[in-house]
Tab-separated table of C-alpha atoms and ligand atoms in Angstrom:
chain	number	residue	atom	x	y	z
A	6	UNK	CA	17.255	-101.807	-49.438
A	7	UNK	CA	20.841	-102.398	-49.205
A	8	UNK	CA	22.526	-104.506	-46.450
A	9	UNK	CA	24.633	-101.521	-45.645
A	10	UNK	CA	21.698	-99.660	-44.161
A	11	UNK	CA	21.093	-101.958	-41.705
A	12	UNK	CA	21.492	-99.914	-38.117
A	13	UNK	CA	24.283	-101.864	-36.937
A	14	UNK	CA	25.882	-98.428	-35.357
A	15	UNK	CA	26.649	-99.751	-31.902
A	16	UNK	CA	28.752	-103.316	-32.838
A	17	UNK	CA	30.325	-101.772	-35.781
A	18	UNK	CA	31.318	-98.672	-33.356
A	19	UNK	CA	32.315	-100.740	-30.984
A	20	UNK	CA	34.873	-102.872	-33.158
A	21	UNK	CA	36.261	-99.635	-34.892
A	22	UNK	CA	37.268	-98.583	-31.527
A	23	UNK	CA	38.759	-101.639	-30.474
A	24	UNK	CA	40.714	-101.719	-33.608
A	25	UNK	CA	42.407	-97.971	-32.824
A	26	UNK	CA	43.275	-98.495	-29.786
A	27	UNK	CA	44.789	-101.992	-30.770
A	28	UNK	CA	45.544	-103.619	-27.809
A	29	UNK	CA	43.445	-106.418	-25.467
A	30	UNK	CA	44.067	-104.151	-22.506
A	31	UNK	CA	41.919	-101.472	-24.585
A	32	UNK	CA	39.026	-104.307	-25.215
A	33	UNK	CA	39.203	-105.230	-21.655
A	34	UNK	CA	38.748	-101.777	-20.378
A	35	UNK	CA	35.805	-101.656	-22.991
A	36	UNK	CA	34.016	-104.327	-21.961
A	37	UNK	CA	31.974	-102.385	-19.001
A	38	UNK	CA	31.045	-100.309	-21.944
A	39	UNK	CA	29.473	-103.251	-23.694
A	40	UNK	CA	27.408	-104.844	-20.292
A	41	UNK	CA	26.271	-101.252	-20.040
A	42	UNK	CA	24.648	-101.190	-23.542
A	43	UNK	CA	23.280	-104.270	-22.539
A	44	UNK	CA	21.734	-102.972	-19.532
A	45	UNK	CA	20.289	-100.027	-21.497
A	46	UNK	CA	16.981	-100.464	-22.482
A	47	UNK	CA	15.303	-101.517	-25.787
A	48	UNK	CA	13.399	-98.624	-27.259
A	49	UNK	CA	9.824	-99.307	-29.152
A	50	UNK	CA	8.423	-96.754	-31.258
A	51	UNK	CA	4.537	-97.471	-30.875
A	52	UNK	CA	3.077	-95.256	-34.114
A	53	UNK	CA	-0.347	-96.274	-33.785
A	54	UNK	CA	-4.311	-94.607	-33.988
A	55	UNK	CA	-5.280	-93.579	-30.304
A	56	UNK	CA	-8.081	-91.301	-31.725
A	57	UNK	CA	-10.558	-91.528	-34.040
A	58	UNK	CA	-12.026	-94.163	-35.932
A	59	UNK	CA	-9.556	-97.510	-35.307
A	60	UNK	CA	-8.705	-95.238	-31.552
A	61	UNK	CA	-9.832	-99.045	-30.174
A	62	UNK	CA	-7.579	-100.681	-32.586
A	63	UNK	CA	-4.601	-98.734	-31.688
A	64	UNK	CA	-5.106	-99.526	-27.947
A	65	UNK	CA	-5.976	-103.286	-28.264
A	66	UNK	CA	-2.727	-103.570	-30.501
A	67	UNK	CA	-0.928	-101.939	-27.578
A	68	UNK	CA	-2.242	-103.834	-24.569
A	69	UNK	CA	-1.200	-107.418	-26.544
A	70	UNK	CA	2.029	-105.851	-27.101
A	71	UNK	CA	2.679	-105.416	-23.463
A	72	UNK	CA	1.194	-108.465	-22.228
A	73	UNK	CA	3.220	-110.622	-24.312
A	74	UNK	CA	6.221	-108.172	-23.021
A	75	UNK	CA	4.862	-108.784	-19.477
A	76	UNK	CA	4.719	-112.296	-19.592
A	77	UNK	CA	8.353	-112.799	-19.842
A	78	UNK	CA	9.026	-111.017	-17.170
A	79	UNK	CA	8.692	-107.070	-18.668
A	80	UNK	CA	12.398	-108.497	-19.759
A	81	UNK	CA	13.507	-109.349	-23.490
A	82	UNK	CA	17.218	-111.473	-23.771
A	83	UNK	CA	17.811	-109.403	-20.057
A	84	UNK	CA	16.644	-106.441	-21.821
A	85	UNK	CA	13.908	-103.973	-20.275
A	86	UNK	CA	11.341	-102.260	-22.884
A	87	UNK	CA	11.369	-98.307	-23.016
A	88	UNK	CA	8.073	-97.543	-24.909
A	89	UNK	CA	7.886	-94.183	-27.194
A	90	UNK	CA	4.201	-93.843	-28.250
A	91	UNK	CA	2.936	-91.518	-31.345
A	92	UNK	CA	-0.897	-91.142	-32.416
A	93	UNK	CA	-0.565	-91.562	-36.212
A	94	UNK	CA	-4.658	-90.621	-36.048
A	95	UNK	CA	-5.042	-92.542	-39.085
A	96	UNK	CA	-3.539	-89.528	-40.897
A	97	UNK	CA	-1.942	-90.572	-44.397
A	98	UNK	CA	-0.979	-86.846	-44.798
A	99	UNK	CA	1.671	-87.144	-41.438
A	100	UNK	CA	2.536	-90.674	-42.098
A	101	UNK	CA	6.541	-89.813	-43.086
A	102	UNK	CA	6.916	-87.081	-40.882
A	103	UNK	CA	5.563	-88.917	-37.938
A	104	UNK	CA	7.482	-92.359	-38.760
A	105	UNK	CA	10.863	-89.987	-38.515
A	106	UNK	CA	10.145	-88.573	-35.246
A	107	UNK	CA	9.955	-91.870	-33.935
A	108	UNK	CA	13.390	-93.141	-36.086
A	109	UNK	CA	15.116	-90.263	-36.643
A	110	UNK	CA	14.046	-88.239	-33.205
A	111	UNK	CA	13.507	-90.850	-30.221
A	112	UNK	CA	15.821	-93.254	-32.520
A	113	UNK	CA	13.749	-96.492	-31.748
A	114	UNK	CA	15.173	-99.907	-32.154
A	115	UNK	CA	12.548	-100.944	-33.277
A	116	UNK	CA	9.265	-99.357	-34.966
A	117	UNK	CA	5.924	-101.006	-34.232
A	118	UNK	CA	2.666	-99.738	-36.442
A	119	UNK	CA	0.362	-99.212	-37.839
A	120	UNK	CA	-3.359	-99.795	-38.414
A	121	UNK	CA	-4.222	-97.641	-41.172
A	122	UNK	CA	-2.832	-98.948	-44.970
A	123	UNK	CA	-2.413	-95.115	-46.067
A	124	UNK	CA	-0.577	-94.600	-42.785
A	125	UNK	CA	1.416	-97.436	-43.288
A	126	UNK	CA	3.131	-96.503	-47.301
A	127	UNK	CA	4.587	-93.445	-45.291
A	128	UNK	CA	6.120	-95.987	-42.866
A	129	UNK	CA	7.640	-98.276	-44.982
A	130	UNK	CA	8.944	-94.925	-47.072
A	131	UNK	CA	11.058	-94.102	-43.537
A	132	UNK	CA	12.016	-97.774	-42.998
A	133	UNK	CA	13.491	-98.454	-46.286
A	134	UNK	CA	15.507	-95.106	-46.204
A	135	UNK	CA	16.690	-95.884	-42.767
A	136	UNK	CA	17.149	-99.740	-42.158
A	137	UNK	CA	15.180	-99.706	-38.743
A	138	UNK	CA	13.314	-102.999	-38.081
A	139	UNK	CA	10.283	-102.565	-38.525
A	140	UNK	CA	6.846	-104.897	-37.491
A	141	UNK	CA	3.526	-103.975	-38.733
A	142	UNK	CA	0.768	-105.042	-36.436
A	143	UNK	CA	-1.866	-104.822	-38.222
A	144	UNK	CA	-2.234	-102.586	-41.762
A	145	UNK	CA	-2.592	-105.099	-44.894
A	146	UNK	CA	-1.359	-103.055	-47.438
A	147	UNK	CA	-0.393	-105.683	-50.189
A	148	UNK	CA	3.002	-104.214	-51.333
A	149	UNK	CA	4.424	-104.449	-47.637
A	150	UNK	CA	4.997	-107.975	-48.492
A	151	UNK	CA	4.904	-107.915	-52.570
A	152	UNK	CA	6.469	-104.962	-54.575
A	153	UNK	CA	7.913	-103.196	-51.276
A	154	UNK	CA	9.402	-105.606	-49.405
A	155	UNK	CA	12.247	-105.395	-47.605
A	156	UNK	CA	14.348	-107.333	-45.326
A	157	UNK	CA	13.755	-104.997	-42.341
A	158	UNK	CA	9.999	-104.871	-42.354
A	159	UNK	CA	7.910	-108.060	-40.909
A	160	UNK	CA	4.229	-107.969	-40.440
A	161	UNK	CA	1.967	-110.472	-38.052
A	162	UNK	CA	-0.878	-109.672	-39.192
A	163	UNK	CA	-2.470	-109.775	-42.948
A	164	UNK	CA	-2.242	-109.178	-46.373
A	165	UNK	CA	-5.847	-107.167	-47.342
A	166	UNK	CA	-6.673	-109.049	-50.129
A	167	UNK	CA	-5.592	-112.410	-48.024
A	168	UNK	CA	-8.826	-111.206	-45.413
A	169	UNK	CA	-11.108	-110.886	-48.959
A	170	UNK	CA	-10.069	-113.868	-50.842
A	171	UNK	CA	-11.537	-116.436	-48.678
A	172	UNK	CA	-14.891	-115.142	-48.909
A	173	UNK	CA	-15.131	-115.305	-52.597
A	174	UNK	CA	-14.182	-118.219	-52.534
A	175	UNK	CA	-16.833	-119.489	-49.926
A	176	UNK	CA	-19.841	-117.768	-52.167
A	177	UNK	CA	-18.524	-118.718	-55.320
A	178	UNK	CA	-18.557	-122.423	-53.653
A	179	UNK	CA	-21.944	-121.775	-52.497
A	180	UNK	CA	-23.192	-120.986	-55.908
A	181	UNK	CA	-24.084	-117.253	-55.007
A	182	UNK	CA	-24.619	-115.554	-58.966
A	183	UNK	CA	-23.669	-111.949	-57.969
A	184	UNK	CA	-22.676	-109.511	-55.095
A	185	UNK	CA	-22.765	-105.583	-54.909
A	186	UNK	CA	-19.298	-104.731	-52.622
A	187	UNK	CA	-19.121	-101.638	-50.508
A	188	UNK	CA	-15.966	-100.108	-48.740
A	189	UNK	CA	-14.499	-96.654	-47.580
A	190	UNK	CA	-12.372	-95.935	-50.742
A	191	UNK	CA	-8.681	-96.228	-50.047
A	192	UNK	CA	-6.014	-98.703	-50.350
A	193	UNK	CA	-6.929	-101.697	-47.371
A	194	UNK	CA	-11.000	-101.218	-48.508
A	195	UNK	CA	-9.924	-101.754	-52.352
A	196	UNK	CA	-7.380	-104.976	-51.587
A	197	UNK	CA	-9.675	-106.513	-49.476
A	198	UNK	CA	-12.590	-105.891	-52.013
A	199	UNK	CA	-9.954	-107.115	-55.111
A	200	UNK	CA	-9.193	-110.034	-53.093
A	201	UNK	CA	-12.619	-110.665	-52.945
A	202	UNK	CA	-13.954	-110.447	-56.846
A	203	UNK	CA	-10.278	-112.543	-57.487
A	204	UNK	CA	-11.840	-115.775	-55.966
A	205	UNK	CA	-15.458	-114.691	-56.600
A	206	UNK	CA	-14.988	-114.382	-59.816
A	207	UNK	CA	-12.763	-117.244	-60.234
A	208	UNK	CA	-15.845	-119.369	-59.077
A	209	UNK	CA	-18.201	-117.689	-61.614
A	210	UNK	CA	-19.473	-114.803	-59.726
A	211	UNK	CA	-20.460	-111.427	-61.154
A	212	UNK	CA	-20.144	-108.036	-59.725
A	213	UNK	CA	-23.199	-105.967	-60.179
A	214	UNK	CA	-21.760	-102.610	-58.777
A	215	UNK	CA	-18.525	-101.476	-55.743
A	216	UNK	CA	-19.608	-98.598	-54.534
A	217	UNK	CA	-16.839	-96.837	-52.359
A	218	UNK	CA	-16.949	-93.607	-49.605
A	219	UNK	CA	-14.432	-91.364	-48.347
A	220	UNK	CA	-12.405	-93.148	-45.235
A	221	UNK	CA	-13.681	-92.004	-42.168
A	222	UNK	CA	-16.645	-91.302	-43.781
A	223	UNK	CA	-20.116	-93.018	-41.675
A	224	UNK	CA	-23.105	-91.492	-44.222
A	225	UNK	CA	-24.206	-94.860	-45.087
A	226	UNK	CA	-27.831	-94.022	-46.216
A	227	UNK	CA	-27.730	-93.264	-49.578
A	228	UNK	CA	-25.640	-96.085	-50.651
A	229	UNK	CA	-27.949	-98.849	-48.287
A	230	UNK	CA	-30.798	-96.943	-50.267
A	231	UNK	CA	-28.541	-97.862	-53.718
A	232	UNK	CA	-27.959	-101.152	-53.042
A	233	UNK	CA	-31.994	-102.187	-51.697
A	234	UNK	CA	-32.521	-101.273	-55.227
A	235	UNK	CA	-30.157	-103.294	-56.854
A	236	UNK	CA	-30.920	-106.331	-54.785
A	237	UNK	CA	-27.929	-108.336	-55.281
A	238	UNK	CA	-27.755	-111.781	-54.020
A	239	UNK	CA	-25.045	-110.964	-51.555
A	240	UNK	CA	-22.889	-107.786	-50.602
A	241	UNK	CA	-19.406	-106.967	-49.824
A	242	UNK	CA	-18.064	-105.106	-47.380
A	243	UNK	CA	-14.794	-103.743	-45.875
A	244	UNK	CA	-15.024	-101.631	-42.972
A	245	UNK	CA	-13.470	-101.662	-39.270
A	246	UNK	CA	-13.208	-100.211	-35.662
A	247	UNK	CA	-16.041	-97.063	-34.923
A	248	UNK	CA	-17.391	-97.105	-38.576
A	249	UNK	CA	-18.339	-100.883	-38.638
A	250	UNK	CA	-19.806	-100.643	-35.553
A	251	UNK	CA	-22.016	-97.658	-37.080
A	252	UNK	CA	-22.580	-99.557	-40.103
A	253	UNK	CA	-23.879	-102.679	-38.936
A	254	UNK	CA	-26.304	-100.636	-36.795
A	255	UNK	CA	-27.545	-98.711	-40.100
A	256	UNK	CA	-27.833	-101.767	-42.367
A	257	UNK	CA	-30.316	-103.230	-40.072
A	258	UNK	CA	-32.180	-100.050	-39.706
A	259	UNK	CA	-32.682	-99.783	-43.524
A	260	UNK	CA	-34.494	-102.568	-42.892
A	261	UNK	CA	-31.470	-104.435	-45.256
A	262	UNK	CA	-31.086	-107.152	-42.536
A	263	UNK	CA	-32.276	-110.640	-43.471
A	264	UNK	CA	-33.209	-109.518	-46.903
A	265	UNK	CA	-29.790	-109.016	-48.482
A	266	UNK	CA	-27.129	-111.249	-46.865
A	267	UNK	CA	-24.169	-108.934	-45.828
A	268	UNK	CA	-20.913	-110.463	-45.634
A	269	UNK	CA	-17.250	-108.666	-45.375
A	270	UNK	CA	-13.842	-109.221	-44.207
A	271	UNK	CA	-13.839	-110.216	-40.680
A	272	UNK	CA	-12.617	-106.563	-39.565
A	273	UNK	CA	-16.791	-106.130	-39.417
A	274	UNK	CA	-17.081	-107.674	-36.982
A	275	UNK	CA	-14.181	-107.859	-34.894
A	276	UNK	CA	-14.000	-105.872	-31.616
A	277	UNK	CA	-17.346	-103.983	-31.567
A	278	UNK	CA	-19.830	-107.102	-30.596
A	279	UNK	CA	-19.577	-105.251	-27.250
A	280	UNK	CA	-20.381	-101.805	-28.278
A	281	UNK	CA	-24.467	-101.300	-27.556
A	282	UNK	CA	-26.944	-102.634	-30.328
A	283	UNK	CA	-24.127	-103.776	-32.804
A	284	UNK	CA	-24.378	-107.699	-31.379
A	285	UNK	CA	-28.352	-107.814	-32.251
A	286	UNK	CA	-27.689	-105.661	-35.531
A	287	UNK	CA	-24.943	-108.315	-36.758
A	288	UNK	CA	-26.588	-111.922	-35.477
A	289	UNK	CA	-25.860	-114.168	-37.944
A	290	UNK	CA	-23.604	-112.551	-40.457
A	291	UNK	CA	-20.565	-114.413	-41.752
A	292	UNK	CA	-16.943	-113.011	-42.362
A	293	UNK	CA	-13.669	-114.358	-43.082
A	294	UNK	CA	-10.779	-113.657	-40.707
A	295	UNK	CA	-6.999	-115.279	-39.509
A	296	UNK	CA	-8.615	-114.898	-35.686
A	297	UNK	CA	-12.275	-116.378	-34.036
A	298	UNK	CA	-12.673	-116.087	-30.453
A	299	UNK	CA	-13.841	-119.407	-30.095
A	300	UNK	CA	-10.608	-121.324	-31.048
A	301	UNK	CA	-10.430	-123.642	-28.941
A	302	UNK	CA	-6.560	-124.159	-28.102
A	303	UNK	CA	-5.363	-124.071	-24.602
A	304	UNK	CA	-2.721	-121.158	-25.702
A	305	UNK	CA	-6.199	-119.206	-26.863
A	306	UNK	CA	-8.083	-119.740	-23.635
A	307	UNK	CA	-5.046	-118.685	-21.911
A	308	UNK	CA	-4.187	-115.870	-24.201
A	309	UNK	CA	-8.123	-114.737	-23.214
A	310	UNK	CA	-8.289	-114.953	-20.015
A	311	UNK	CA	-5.355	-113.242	-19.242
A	312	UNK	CA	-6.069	-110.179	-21.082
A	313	UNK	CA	-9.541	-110.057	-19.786
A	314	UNK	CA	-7.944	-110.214	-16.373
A	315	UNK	CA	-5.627	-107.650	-17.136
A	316	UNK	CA	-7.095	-105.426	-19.415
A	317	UNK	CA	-11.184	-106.057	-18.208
A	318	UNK	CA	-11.906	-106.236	-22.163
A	319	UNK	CA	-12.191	-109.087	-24.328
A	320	UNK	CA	-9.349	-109.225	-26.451
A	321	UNK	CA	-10.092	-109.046	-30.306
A	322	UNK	CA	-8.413	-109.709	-33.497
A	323	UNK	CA	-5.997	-106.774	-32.740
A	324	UNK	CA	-4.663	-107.624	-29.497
A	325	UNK	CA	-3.519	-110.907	-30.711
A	326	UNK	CA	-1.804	-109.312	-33.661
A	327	UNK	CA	-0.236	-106.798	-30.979
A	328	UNK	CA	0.902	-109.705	-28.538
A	329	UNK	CA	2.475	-111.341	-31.565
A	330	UNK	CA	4.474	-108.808	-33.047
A	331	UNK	CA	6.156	-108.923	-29.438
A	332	UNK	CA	6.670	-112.289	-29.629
A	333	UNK	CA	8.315	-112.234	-33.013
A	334	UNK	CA	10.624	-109.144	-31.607
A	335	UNK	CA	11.230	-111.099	-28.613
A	336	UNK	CA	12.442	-114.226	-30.713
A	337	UNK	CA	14.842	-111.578	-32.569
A	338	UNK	CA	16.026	-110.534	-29.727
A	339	UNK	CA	16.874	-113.458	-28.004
A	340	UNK	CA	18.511	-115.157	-30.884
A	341	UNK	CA	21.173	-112.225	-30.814
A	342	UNK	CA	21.011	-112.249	-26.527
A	343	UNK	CA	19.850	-108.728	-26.487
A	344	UNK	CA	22.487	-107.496	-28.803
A	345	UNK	CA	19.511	-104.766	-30.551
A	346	UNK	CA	22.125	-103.547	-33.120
A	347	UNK	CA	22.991	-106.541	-34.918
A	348	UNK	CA	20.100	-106.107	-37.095
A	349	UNK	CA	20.879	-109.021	-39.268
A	350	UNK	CA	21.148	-111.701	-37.155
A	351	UNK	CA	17.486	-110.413	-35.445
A	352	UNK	CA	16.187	-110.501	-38.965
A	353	UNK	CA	17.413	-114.417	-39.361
A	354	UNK	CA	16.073	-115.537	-36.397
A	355	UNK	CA	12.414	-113.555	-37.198
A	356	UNK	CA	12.530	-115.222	-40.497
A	357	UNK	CA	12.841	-118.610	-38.766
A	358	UNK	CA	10.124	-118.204	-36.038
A	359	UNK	CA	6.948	-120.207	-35.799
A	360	UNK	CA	4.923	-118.125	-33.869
A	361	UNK	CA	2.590	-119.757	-31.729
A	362	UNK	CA	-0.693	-117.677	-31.452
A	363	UNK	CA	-3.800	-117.276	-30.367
A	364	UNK	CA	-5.185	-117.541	-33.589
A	365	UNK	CA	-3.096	-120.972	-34.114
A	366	UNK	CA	0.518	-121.886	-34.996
A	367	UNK	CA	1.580	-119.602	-38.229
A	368	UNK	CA	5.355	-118.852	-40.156
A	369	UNK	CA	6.506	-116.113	-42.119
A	370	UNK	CA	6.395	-116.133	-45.488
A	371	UNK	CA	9.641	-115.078	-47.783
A	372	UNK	CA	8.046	-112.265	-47.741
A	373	UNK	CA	7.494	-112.074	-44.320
A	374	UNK	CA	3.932	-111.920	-44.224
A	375	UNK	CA	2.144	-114.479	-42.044
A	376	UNK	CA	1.074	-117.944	-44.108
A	377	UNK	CA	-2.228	-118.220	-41.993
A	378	UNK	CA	-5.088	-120.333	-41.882
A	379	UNK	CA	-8.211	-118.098	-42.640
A	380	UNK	CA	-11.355	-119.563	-40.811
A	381	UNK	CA	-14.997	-118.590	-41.435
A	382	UNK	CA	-16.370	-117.292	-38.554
A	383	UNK	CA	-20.197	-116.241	-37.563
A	384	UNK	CA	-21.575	-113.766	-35.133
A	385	UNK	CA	-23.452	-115.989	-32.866
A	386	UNK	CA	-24.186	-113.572	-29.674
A	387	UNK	CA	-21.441	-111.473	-28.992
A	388	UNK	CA	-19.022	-114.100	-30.205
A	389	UNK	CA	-17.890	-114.521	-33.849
A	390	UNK	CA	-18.357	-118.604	-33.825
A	391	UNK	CA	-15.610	-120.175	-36.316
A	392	UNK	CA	-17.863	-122.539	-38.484
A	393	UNK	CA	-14.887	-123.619	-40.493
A	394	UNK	CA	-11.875	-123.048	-42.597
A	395	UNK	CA	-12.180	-120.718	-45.435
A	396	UNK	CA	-8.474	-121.430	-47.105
A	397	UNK	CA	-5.354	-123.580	-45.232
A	398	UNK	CA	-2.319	-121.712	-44.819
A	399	UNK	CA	-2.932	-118.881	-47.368
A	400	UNK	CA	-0.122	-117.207	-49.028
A	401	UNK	CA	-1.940	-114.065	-51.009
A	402	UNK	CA	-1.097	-112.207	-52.737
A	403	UNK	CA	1.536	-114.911	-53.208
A	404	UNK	CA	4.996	-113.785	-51.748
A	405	UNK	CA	7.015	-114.791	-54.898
A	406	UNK	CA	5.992	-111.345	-56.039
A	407	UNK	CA	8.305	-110.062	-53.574
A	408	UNK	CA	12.086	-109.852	-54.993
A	409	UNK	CA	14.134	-109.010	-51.709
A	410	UNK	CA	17.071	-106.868	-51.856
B	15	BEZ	C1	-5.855	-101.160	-43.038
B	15	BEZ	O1	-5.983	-99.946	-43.277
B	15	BEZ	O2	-4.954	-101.835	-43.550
B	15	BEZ	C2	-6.819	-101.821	-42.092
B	15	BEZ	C3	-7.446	-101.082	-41.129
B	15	BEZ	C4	-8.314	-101.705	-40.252
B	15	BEZ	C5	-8.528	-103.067	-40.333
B	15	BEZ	C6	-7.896	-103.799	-41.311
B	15	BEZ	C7	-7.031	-103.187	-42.207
């Protein structure tokens, strides 16, 4: 992208002004113009899934959006928040058209989303052509931060195949000879699962068969009956929100549990211990993931118990990627005192920050993606225990493929 379409419209308006009318008498009788901008309020486009399968996603990203927002005060740099908010429904097919409602409509400062990788190549489409800043909360697509990166877009949450890569790696340490992997087939499903085979394979490992549905998709049952007949040492899996919930529930009822260890990207697991039968159908399985609710920091017990307070839900994997994308806007923000429209010095200052989460102190890489610790975690109740750390400050795919503009 070049620097020229940075959105710097109401500075660069402001001195072109100033410079035709030539005269400090003009600039002082401009200056209530410039405290009034000030005052205005700083506009979020939130272009997230409120229905359907990651519905719970969507919301949990919004709630630790606003609480971080709330804790300083409902205030950024002086600045109140004006919140636009857009169900993308998970719907590839509206990504672009939605993303420019929210930029080229509401014209948001800033654009906050999405969940859904498919969902997310539309945004980045819209973000590149316009220069809006943009943070992604949660979806992992890979080229956010490699091939398609761009100066404008920050994520604090995950690269896929940086959620599948540490579990390879733990069964290829472990000695385990082969794995069958299993994920709804689009673009976050097949990163996380090449992230996987990458390390798995690395440490020996041998894939007997992936085996992919349509995303929503839930008809498990064929493919649990394909894969008790394989019998693989170990499977694979990449699913979130309603439809992991759904099928940790089925993989026990195939009567899978305990005879074929199931492991997957920590997205399994995350958020749905609570949702009736799924703790009991996922006791004991182990995932990889940049977020355990155990961690036992004083900024994570406080993080928890003040969104339980507020929210009467435990907070999840999502809500602290949600609360830190509003942290990371708010450093922006502050390092230009409120000042939304210079762009580029927002961008230097989010570059800079070291964020300090829930999930544990993290930077940006150079290709702004978070370089994260990614712990191994195991559901022990309704909790998923972290048992250990599954790679240190993980930079994958590695941001050096990223060449920014
Ligand atoms: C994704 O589509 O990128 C995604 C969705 C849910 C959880 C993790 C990743």
């Amino acid at each position: 992208m070049k620097e020229g379409n940075f959105r710097s419209g109401g500075r660069r308006k402001f001195l072109q002004d100033a410079a035709v009318l030539g005269s400090a008498a003009a600039l002082g009788a401009l200056a209530p113009a410039i405290v009034r901008a000030q005052a205005q309020k700083v506009k979020v486009g939130l272009m997230l899934p409120y229905s359907g399968t990651y519905a719970q996603l969507g919301i949990a990203i919004e709630n630790g959006f606003r609480m971080a927002i709330e804790e300083s005060g409902g205030k950024i740099a002086g600045r109140e928040i004006e919140y636009v908010k857009l169900d993308d429904e998970s719907n590839p097919a509206k990504a672009t058209d939605n993303a420019n409602k929210l930029v080229t409509g509401d014209k948001v400062d800033v654009l906050v989303g999405t969940v859904h990788s498919g969902v997310q190549a539309g945004i980045i489409k819209i973000v590149r052509e316009t220069g809006v800043l943009h943070i992604s909360p949660n979806a992992g697509l890979n080229a956010m931060t490699t091939t398609l990166c761009a100066p404008n877009m920050f994520r604090t949450s995950f690269a896929n195949g940086q959620v599948g890569y540490p579990m390879g790696k733990v069964l290829a340490e472990r000695r385990v000879k082969n794995a069958v992997t299993l994920t709804w087939k689009y673009a976050a499903g097949e990163e996380s699962v090449n992230g996987f085979k990458d390390a798995f394979a690395k440490g020996g490992g041998k894939i007997v068969r992936d085996l992919t549905l349509p995303f929503p998709n839930v008809e498990f049952q064929s493919l649990l009956t394909e894969i008790a007949s394989l019998k693989p040492d170990a499977v694979y899996v990449f699913f979130a929100g309603g439809g992991a919930a759904k099928f940790l529930r089925d993989y026990q009822a195939a009567g899978l549990k305990g005879k074929i260890p199931l492991y997957g990207a920590g997205f399994l697991t995350d958020g749905v211990l609570e949702v009736p039968g799924v703790a009991a159908a996922a006791e004991g399985i182990e995932t990889t993931l940049h977020y355990g609710e155990g961690i036992e920091t004083a900024k994570n017990q406080a993080f928890r118990l003040s969104y339980a307070k507020t929210y009467k839900l435990q907070p999840d994997v999502y809500a602290v990627q949600g609360y830190d994308a509003a942290v990371l806007l708010a450093a922006g923000l502050k390092a230009v005192k409120g000042d939304v429209a210079n762009t580029k010095g927002m961008i230097a200052a989010m570059e800079k920050a070291e964020i300090d989460s829930p999930r544990g102190r993290w930077r940006m890489s150079k290709a702004h993606n978070p370089v994260q610790d990614l712990y191994l975690r195991k559901v022990v109740g309704t909790e998923n225990k972290v048992i250990g750390v599954a790679a240190k400050a993980l930079d994958y795919p590695p941001a050096s493929l990223c060449k920014m503009a």
